[in-house]
């Protein structure tokens, strides 16, 4: 009765579910889930698992049972989003929503037949669907692993997991896997937020200073067709197995058998052994990286090109004495605003990633190198080493090379490239999973992992580097002076015109902020006086005023990037405020949040001002 209409409503919002398969389950399944009447006359749900009959809800009084479960769930003020591991017929969810209609939720259902019965048993209301932010029905998603990662990734940062006791008992194995995946997702999210916070702190000090070099320089991805397409490339990382491949890398370099790209601190080890990579890649904005790359730029004969992201330590870019190539990140607002090729060709970009190895892997993939060969990419511990020994370019580095007793206590095992087990740490394992996700989402099928004793990296093929050299690196391919080539150049007239627009809108931002502050005062006053009709109008008008600020080119290009995390958290809280039915309460909460936001914007305007002044001077001095 309700099934087809409910599917029609959900289909447009959640296209990753194979909705067409759901009705067919009723015809093919042999009584694996049935609705029956409880002794109290309310529907309950019976399931058949491994020949055993179990009840998802009480067979006596499902509603009273649901009320007890709902009462046992403690929601903190920050718990704005619920994650249900199974909802059965939705009784617990209904009770919680009646108490707090502003909550949003996501549903993971391990048994598609249960979700089928749920959709058959009720008509989904508009409010129910609006608050539903994600669905994952095991067995009915397009790509099990990838869609589950996306499902977890989309969850609100403040998410409250809820599980019915019956699910925890009946689907124990799947539930335990779900909990592990959820835990990994939370770690990933915190790591991502930490990465974003670090990026924002370095935005002004590095990105604004490095960008003029980027505008005058070359995007490495422009050189794919000319030098790299179909050519083998070696991505050298600084894992402890790097020591074992030094001699092989010398042969590859001396004979030009593959392009050698060094990721981060691996360059120090290579240089110490007389191996100058064909390129070094850098994204770390910390000043300590100056000590790392000085081994190259203090050599007056240095010709090794540097491929950098704008976030990298500015002292490295400004001091570098060889060719500079940029890798443009997809979240770079300066690149999005200022860069345009004279030819009209799109500006090639890579996705922002938390490690230089992941960024370099994307570069090699977009350069269409084939194969891509990983060296020293352990993602695991080896002989108590975290990094390859001898990478001591910085005085504090030695302590990081070898693990401590505290690290040893936290270590856990994962599968290695041989099918055995190897110890790793959380941060290393997180990097491995990030690489696996990148490989899968970008459909990379030509990656060879040669890291001896390293963690297994799904999506890669393991071979020893000797075997790779015998089978795939059989002839010279490297063009020695490839870095002297120049192709696309950016349209400087366009950039200057864009900069003039920024200057115009910068001059108007103070007035916009004053208008917004006046509106907030009016909202506060009306909330105090409980003038709900006036509040409705003010809140509606205020949306237009705040858009003037957030769409201001100076704000979007220079202020917002310095504090995206704060704005995301604000947007998240405002989404919940918008669902508040009490207009006066909504007005009070909105005023508080926006006052915090405006105060932060004003603070950032003062902080960014001297950096922008320097940037403006460089823009004015550029040759058209």
Short mmCIF file of C-alpha atoms in Angstrom, two decimals, residues 85 88 119 123 176 187 197 242 249 274 301 304 309 330 385 435 459 473 493 522 582:
data_model
loop_
_atom_site.label_atom_id
_atom_site.label_comp_id
_atom_site.label_asym_id
_atom_site.label_seq_id
_atom_site.Cartn_x
_atom_site.Cartn_y
_atom_site.Cartn_z
CA UNK A 85 21.97 0.79 13.45
CA UNK A 88 12.96 -2.07 12.78
CA UNK A 119 8.39 0.96 4.16
CA UNK A 123 3.42 6.40 4.94
CA UNK A 176 30.81 -5.36 15.51
CA UNK A 187 39.11 9.16 13.78
CA UNK A 197 42.68 23.66 11.17
CA UNK A 242 63.49 2.74 1.94
CA UNK A 249 67.00 3.46 -6.93
CA UNK A 274 73.83 10.67 -4.02
CA UNK A 301 74.30 23.38 -8.88
CA UNK A 304 65.98 19.22 -9.04
CA UNK A 309 51.23 23.20 -2.99
CA UNK A 330 40.82 21.84 -5.55
CA UNK A 385 61.39 2.33 13.13
CA UNK A 435 45.44 5.94 0.18
CA UNK A 459 44.12 -1.75 -4.89
CA UNK A 473 61.80 -0.89 -16.37
CA UNK A 493 45.24 40.70 -17.45
CA UNK A 522 16.84 44.15 15.99
CA UNK A 582 9.41 28.31 18.45
#
